[in-house]
Short mmCIF file of C-alpha atoms in Angstrom, two decimals:
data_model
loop_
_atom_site.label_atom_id
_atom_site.label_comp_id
_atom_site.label_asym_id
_atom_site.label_seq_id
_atom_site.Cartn_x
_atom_site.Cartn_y
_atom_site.Cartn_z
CA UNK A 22 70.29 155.49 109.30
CA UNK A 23 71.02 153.71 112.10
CA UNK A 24 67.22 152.85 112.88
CA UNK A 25 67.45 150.70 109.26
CA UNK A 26 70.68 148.82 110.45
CA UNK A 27 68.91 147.49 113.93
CA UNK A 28 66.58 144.95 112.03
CA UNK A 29 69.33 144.12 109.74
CA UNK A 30 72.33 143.55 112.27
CA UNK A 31 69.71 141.68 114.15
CA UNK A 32 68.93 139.11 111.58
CA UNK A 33 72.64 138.51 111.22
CA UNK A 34 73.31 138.18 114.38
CA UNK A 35 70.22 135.46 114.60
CA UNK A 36 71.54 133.44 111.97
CA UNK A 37 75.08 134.23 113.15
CA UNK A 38 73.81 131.42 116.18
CA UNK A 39 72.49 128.83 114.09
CA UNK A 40 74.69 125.35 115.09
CA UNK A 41 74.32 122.25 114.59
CA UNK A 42 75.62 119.62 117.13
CA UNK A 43 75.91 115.70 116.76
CA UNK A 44 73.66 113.72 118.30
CA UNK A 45 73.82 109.89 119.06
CA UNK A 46 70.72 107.99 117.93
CA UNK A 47 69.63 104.55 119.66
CA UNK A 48 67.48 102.03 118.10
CA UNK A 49 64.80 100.64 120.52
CA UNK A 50 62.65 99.23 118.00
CA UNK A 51 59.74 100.58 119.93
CA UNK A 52 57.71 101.21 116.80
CA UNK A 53 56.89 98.75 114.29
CA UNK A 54 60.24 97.16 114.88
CA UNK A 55 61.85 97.09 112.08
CA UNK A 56 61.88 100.14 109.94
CA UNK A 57 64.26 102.51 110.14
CA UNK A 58 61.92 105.48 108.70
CA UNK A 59 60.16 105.33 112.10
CA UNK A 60 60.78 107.91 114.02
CA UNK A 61 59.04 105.69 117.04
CA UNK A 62 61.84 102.83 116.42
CA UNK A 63 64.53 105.65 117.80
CA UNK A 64 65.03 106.81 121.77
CA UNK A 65 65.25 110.07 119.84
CA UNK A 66 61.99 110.09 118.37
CA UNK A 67 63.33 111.22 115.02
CA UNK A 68 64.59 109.47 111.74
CA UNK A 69 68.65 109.70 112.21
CA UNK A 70 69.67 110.94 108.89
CA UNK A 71 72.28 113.73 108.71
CA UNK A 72 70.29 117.15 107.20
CA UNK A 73 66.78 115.51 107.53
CA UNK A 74 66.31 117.13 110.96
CA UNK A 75 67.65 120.40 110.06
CA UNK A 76 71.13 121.02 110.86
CA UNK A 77 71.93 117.93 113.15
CA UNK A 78 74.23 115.16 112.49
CA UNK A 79 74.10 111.34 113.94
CA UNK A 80 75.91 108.78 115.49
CA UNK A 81 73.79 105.95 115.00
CA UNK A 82 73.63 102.69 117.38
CA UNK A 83 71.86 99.44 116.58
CA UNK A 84 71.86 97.43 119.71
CA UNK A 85 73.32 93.49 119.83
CA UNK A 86 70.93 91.21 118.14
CA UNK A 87 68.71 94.05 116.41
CA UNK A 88 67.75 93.43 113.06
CA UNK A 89 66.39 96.78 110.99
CA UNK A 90 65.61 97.80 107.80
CA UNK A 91 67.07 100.65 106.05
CA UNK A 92 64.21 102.20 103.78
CA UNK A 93 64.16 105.54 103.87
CA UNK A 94 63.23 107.12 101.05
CA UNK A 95 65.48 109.08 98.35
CA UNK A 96 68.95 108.90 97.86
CA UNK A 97 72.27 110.54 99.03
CA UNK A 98 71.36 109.29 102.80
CA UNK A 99 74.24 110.03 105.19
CA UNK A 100 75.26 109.28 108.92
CA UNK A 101 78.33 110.50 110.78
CA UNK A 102 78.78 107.30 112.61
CA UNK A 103 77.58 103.97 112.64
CA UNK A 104 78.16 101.03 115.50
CA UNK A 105 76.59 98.00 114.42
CA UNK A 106 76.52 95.82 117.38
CA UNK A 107 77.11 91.83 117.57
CA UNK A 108 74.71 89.72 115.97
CA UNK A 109 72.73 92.84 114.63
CA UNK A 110 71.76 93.18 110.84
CA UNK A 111 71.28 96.35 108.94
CA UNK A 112 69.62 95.58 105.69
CA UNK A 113 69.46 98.62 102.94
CA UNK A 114 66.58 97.86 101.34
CA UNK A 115 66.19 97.53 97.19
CA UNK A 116 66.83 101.02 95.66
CA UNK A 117 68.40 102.60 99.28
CA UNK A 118 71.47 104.07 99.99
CA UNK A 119 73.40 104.53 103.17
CA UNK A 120 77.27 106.56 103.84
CA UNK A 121 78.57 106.89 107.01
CA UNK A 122 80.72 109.61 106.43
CA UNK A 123 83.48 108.96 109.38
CA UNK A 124 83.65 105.42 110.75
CA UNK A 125 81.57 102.48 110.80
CA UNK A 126 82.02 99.56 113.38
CA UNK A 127 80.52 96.86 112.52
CA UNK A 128 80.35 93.38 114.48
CA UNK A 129 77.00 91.93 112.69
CA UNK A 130 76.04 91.61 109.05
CA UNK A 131 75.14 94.16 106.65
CA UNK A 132 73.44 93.35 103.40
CA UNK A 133 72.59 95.08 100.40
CA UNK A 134 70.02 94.06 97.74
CA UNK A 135 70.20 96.21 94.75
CA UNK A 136 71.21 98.89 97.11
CA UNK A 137 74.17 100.60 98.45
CA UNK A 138 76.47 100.98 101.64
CA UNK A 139 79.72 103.23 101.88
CA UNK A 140 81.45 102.66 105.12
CA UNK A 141 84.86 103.32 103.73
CA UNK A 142 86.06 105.85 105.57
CA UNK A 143 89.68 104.82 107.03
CA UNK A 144 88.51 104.80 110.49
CA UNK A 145 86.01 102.34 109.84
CA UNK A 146 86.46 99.01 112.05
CA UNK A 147 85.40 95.14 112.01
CA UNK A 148 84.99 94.46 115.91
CA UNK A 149 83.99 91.24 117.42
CA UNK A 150 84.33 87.80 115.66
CA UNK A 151 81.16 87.70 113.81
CA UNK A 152 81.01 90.67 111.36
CA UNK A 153 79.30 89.58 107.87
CA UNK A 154 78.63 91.29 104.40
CA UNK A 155 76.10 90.32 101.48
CA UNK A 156 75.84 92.19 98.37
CA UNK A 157 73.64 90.96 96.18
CA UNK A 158 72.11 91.48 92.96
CA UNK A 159 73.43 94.50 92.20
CA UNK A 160 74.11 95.73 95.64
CA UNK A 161 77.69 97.70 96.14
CA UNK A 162 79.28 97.17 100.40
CA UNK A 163 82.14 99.09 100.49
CA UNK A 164 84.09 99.18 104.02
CA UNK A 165 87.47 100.54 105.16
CA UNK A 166 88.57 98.13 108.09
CA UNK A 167 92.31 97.22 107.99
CA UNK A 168 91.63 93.38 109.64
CA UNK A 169 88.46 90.92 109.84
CA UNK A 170 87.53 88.25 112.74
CA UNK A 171 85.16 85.69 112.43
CA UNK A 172 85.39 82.85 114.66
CA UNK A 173 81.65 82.03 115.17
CA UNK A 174 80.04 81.82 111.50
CA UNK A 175 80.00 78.93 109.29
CA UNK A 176 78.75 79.45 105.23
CA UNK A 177 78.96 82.92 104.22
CA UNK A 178 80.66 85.20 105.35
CA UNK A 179 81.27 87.74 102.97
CA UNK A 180 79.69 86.91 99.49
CA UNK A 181 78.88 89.14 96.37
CA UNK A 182 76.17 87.70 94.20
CA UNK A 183 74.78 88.44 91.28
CA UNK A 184 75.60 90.98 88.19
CA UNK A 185 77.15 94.21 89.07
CA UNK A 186 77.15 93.07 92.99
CA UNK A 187 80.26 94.08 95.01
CA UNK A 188 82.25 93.94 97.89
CA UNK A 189 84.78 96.44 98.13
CA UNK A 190 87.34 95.98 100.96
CA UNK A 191 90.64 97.14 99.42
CA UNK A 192 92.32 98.36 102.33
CA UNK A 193 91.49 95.01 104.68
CA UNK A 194 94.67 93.82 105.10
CA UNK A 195 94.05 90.27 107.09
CA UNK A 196 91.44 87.48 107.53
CA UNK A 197 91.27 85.44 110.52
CA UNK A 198 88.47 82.36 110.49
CA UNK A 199 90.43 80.01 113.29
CA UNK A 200 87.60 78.27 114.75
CA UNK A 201 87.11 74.55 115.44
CA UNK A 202 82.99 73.56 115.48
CA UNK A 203 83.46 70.03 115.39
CA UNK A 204 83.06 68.19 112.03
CA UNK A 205 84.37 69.87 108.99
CA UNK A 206 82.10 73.04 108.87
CA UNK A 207 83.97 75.49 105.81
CA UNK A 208 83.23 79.29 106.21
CA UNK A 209 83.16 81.15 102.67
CA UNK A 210 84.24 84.27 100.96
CA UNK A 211 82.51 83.99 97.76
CA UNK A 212 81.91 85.89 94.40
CA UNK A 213 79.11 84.14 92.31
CA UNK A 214 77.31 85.00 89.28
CA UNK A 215 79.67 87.84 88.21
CA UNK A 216 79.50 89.50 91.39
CA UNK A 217 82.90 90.96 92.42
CA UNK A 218 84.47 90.67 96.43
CA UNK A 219 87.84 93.36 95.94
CA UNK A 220 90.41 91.79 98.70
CA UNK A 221 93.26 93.67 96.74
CA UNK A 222 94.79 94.30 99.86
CA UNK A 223 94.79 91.50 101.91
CA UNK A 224 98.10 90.05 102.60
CA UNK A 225 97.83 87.11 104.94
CA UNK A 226 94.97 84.56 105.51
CA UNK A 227 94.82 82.32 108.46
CA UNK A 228 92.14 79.73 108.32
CA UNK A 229 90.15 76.66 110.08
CA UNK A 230 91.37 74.31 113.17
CA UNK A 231 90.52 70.64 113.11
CA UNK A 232 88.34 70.11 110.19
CA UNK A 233 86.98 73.33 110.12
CA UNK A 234 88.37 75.42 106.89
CA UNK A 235 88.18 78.84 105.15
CA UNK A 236 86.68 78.37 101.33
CA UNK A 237 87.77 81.37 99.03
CA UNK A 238 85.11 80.44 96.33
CA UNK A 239 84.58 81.91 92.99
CA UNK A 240 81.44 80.57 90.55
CA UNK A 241 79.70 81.19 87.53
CA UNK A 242 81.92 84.53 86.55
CA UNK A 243 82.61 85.55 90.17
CA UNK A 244 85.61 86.75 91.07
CA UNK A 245 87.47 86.95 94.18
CA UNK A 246 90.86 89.60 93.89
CA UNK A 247 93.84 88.27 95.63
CA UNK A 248 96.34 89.78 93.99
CA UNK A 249 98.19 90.99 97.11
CA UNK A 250 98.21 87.92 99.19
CA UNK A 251 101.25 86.88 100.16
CA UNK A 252 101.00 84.55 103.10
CA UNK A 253 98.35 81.47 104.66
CA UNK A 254 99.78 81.02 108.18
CA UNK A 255 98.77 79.76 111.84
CA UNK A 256 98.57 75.82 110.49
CA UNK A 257 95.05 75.77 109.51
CA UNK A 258 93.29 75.04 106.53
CA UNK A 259 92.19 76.76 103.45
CA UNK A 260 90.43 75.92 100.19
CA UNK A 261 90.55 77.66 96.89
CA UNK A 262 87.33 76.48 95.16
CA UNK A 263 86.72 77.48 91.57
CA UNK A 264 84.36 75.86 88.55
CA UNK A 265 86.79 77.02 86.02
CA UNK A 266 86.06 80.68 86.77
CA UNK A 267 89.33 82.56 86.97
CA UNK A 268 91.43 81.78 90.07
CA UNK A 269 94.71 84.40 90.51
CA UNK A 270 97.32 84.25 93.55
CA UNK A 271 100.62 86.18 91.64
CA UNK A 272 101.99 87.08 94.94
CA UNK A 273 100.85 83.99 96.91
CA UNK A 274 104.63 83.17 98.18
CA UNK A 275 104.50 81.09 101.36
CA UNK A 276 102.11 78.63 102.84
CA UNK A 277 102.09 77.30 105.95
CA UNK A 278 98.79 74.81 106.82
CA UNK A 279 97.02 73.06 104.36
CA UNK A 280 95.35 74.27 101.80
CA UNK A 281 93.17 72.22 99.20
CA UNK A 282 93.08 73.42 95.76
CA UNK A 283 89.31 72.59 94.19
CA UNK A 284 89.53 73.04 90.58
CA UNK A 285 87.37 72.56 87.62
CA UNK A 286 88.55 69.92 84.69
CA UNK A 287 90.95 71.42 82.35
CA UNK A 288 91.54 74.65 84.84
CA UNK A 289 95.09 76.33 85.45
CA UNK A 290 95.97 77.93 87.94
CA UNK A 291 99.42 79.80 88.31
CA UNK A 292 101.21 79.91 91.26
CA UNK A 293 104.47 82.09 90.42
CA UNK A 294 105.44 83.48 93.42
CA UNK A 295 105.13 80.42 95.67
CA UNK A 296 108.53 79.07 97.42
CA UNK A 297 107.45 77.50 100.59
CA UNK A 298 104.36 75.11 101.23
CA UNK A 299 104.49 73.40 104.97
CA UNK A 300 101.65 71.46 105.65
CA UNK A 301 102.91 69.96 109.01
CA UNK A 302 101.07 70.68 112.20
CA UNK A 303 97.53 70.69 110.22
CA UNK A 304 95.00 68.21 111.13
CA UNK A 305 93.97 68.36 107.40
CA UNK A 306 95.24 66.80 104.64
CA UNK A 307 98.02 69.33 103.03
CA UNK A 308 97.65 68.40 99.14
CA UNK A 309 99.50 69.96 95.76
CA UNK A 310 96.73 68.58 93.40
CA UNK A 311 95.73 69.43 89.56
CA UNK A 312 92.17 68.35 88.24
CA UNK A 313 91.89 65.82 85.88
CA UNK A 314 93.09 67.36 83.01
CA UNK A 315 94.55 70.39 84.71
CA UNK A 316 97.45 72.22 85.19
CA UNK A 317 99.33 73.41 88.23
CA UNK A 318 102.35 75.69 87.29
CA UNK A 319 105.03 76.48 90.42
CA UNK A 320 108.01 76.81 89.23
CA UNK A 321 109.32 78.90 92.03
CA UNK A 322 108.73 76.55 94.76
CA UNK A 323 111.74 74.91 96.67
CA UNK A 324 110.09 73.25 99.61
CA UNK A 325 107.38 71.00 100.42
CA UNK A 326 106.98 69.52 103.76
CA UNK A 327 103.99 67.29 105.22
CA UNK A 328 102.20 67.99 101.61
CA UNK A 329 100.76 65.14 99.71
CA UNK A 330 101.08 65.52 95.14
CA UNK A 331 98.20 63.91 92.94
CA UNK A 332 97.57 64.72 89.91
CA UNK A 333 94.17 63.79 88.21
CA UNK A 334 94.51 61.53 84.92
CA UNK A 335 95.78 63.88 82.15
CA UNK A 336 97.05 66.83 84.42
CA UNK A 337 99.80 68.47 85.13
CA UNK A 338 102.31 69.74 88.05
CA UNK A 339 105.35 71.94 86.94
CA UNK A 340 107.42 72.85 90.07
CA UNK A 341 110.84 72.88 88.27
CA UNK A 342 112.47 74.43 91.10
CA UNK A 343 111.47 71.99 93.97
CA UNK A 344 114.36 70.21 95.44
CA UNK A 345 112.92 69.62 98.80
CA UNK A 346 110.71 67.36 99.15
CA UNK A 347 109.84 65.78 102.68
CA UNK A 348 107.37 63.87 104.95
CA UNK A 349 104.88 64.08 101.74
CA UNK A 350 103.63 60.94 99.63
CA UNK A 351 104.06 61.15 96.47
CA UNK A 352 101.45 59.45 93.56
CA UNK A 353 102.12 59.33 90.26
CA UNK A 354 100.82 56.96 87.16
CA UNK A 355 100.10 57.09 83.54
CA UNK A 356 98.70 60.34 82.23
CA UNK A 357 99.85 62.03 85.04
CA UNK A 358 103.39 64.82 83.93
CA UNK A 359 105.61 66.01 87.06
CA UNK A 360 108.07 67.98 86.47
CA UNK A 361 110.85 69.19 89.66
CA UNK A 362 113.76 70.60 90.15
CA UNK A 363 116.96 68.01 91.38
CA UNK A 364 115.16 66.45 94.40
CA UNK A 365 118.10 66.82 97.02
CA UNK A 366 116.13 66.04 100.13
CA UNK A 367 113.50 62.72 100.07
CA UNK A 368 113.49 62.38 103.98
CA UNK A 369 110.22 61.03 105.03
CA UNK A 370 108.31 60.92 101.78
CA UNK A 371 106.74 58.41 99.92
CA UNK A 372 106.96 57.86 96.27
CA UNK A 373 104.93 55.44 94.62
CA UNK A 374 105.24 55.22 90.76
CA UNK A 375 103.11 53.60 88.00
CA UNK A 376 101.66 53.19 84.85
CA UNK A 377 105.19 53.72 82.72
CA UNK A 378 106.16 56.61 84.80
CA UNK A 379 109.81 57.89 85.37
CA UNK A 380 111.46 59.70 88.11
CA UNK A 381 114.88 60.17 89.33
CA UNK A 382 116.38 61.49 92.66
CA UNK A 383 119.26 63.55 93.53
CA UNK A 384 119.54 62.77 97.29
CA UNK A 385 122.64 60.85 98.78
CA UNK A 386 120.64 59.76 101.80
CA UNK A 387 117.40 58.92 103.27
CA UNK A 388 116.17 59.26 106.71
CA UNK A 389 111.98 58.04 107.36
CA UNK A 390 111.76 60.40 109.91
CA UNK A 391 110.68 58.23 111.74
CA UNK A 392 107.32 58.96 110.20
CA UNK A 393 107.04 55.96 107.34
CA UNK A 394 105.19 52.69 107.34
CA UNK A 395 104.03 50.83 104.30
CA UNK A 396 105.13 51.61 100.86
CA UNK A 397 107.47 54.07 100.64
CA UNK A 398 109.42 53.45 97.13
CA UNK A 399 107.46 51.25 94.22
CA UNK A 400 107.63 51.23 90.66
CA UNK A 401 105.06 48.84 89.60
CA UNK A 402 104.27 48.21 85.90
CA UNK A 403 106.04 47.51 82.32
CA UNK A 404 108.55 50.55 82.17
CA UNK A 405 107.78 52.06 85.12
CA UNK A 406 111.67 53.61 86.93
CA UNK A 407 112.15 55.08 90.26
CA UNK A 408 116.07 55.63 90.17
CA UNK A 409 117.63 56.30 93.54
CA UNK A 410 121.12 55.32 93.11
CA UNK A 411 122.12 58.69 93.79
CA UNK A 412 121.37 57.39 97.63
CA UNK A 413 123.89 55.73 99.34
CA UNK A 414 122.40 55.32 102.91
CA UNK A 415 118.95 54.92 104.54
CA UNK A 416 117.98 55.16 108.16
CA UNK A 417 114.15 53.42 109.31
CA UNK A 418 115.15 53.41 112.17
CA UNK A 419 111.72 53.77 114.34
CA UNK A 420 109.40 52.30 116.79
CA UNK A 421 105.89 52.38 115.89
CA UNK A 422 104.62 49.46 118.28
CA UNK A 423 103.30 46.22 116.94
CA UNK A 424 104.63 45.23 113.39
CA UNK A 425 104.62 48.20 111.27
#
C-alpha cells in the first residue's frame, strides 16, 4: 500500500511548489523597436503579459520618451502594473486590449484606436505635468487617477473621437492646465463626433495664465460630462466651446478667472447653480455672453466682478438674482433682453445703453473705483432710459495721469 502512495504524495508535493512571483519588465526597445510582441524589445527577453509566461505576473516599465505599440495578439491581455514614463506613448493597436489590474502611472499619452485600455483600478495615478489620452474611433481609456497635471501640452489633451469612443475618468476629481507659453495657446478636453470624455467627478478646474486657456470642447454629438463641477479657481482662463452640441454645468456654482462661453447661434445653456463669477486678477477678458440668438439662463447669480455682459443681436441673459454688479462694462442695444435682480451695487461698471433699451438701478451711490475712464453711463437713441435716480452720490475721484 504504501509503495502506491510514494508516486502519488510525490506528485502532490511537486505541484504543492509551483509559485508564481512578479516580475518587473523594462522596455529597451532592443528589437525592432516598437512592438510590444517582441520578446527582444524587453531586458527580460519575454513578452510581459500576465499568464503568457506560465504563472508569472508583470510590472511593466516604458522608459521616458519611448514610444511602443501594443499588438499582441488575442484578447483579455492583463498586466499587474504599469509606469508609463514622461513623454512616452503606449498605443493599443486596432482590435487590442490592455488591463492593468492594480495601478497604472501614467505621465505620457496613451491612445486607443478601436481598441481598449482599463487602468481603473483606484490606485492608478497621473504623475508629471504631461499625461495625455486619445480614444478614438471606437476606442474605450478608462483610468482611475483622483487629479490631472498638464502644464507642458498645448491642443489635446484628452479627446474622445469618433462613434462609441470614450474616455472614462469618473473618479478624477481636479484639472490643473496653469501654464503661460506666450501668445494665447488653448489646451483641449474634447468629445467630437459622438465620442464621450466621462469627467462626472471632477469638481474644480483651474485653467491658463496670460493668454494661455483651458478649452472644454464638445462637437458634432460629443459630449463632455460635467455634471459635478462645482468650482473654476486660481484666476485663469477657461473656455466652454460648443457648436450647439449639448453643453451642461448644473452644479457649476462659483467662478473665479475668466471664462469665455463659445456658443453656437440659437444655443442655451443653463447655468442654475452659479452665484459668484469674479473675473478680476485674469489677464483675459472675463465675459457673460449669449450668441446671437441665444440664451444664457442664471438666475442664481448675485455677483459679478471684473466681468464684461454682451449679448449677440436677438439673445438673451436672465440673471434675475444679480444685484451686484461691479468693475464690469455693461453693453446693451436693440434685440438684446437683460433681465437682473435690483442692482444694489454699480461701483466701477460701465453701462452703456442703446437702441430703445431700458434699465433701472437700485444703488444709492457710486464709487469708479478708481478704475473708469471714458463712457461710463449713456443712453443714446429715441427711447433709450438709463434711470439712476436711485443714486444720490458719486465719487471719480482718481488719478490716471494725462487727461483721462
Amino acid at each position: 500500500m504504501l509503495r502506491h502512495l510514494c508516486p502519488l504524495l510525490l506528485v502532490i508535493c511537486c505541484l504543492g511548489s509551483v509559485s508564481y512571483s512578479q516580475v518587473t519588465a523594462t522596455w529597451t526597445g532592443a528589437g525592432n523597436g516598437l512592438s510590444y510582441s517582441d520578446p527582444l524589445n524587453w531586458d527580460i527577453g519575454v513578452v510581459p503579459v500576465n499568464g503568457l509566461n506560465g504563472p508569472d505576473t508583470y510590472k511593466v516599465i516604458i522608459p521616458n520618451g519611448q514610444t511602443v505599440e501594443f499588438d499582441v495578439i488575442g484578447a483579455g491581455h492583463q498586466v499587474t502594473q504599469l509606469d508609463l514614463g514622461t513623454g512616452g506613448v503606449l498605443n493599443i493597436n486596432s482590435g487590442r486590449d490592455l488591463e492593468v489590474v492594480d495601478s497604472a502611472d501614467i505621465a505620457g499619452l496613451v491612445t486607443t484606436d478601436n481598441s481598449t485600455f482599463d487602468g481603473g483600478s483606484a490606485a492608478s495615478t497621473f504623475s508629471g505635468n504631461q499625461p495625455r489620452l486619445y480614444a478614438n474611433a471606437g476606442g474605450s481609456l478608462t483610468h482611475g487617477g483622483t487629479s490631472y497635471t498638464n502644464t507642458t501640452h498645448t491642443g489635446d489633451i484628452i479627446r474622445a473621437e469618433g462613434a462609441g469612443s470614450l474616455v472614462s475618468l469618473p473618479t478624477l476629481g481636479s484639472i490643473n492646465t496653469d501654464h503661460d507659453f506666450g501668445g494665447s495657446p488653448i489646451s483641449t478636453i474634447a468629445a467630437r463626433d459622438s465620442g464621450l470624455v466621462d469627467l462626472s467627478g471632477l469638481t474644480t478646474v483651474v485653467g491658463g495664465r496670460s493668454g494661455d486657456s483651458l478649452r472644454f470642447e464638445v462637437q458634432s454629438g460629443g459630449a463632455i460630462d460635467l455634471t459635478s463641477l462645482q468650482s473654476i479657481g486660481g484666476q485663469r482662463n477657461v473656455r466652454f466651446t460648443s457648436d450647439g452640441t449639448a453643453l451642461d454645468l448644473p452644479a457649476l456654482a462659483t467662478i473665479e478667472g475668466a471664462v469665455v462661453f463659445e456658443l453656437a447661434t440659437g444655443q442655451t445653456l443653463d447655468l442654475p447653480s452659479l452665484t459668484f463669477y469674479d473675473g478680476t486678477g485674469s489677464s483675459f477678458e472675463a465675459t457673460l455672453s449669449p450668441s446671437t440668438n441665444g440664451t444664457i439662463n442664471a438666475n442664481a447669480l448675485t455677483d459679478l466682478d471684473d466681468v464684461d455682459i454682451t449679448i449677440g443681436d436677438g439673445g438673451t441673459l436672465s440673471a434675475t438674482s444679480l444685484e451686484t454688479f461691479t468693475r464690469g462694462s455693461l453693453t446693451l442695444g436693440a434685440n438684446q433682453t437683460l433681465t437682473t435682480g435690483p442692482l444694489t451695487n454699480i461701483n466701477g461698471s460701465a453701462i452703456l445703453l442703446s437702441g430703445g433699451r431700458t434699465l433701472s438701478v437700485s444703488a444709492t451711490t457710486y464709487d469708479d473705483l478708481d478704475f473708469r475712464a471714458g463712457d461710463v453711463f449713456t443712453a443714446t437713441g429715441s427711447g433709450t432710459t438709463l434711470d439712476l435716480s436711485s443714486i444720490t452720490s458719486m465719487d471719480f475721484d482718481h488719478d490716471f495721469g494725462g487727461s483721462p
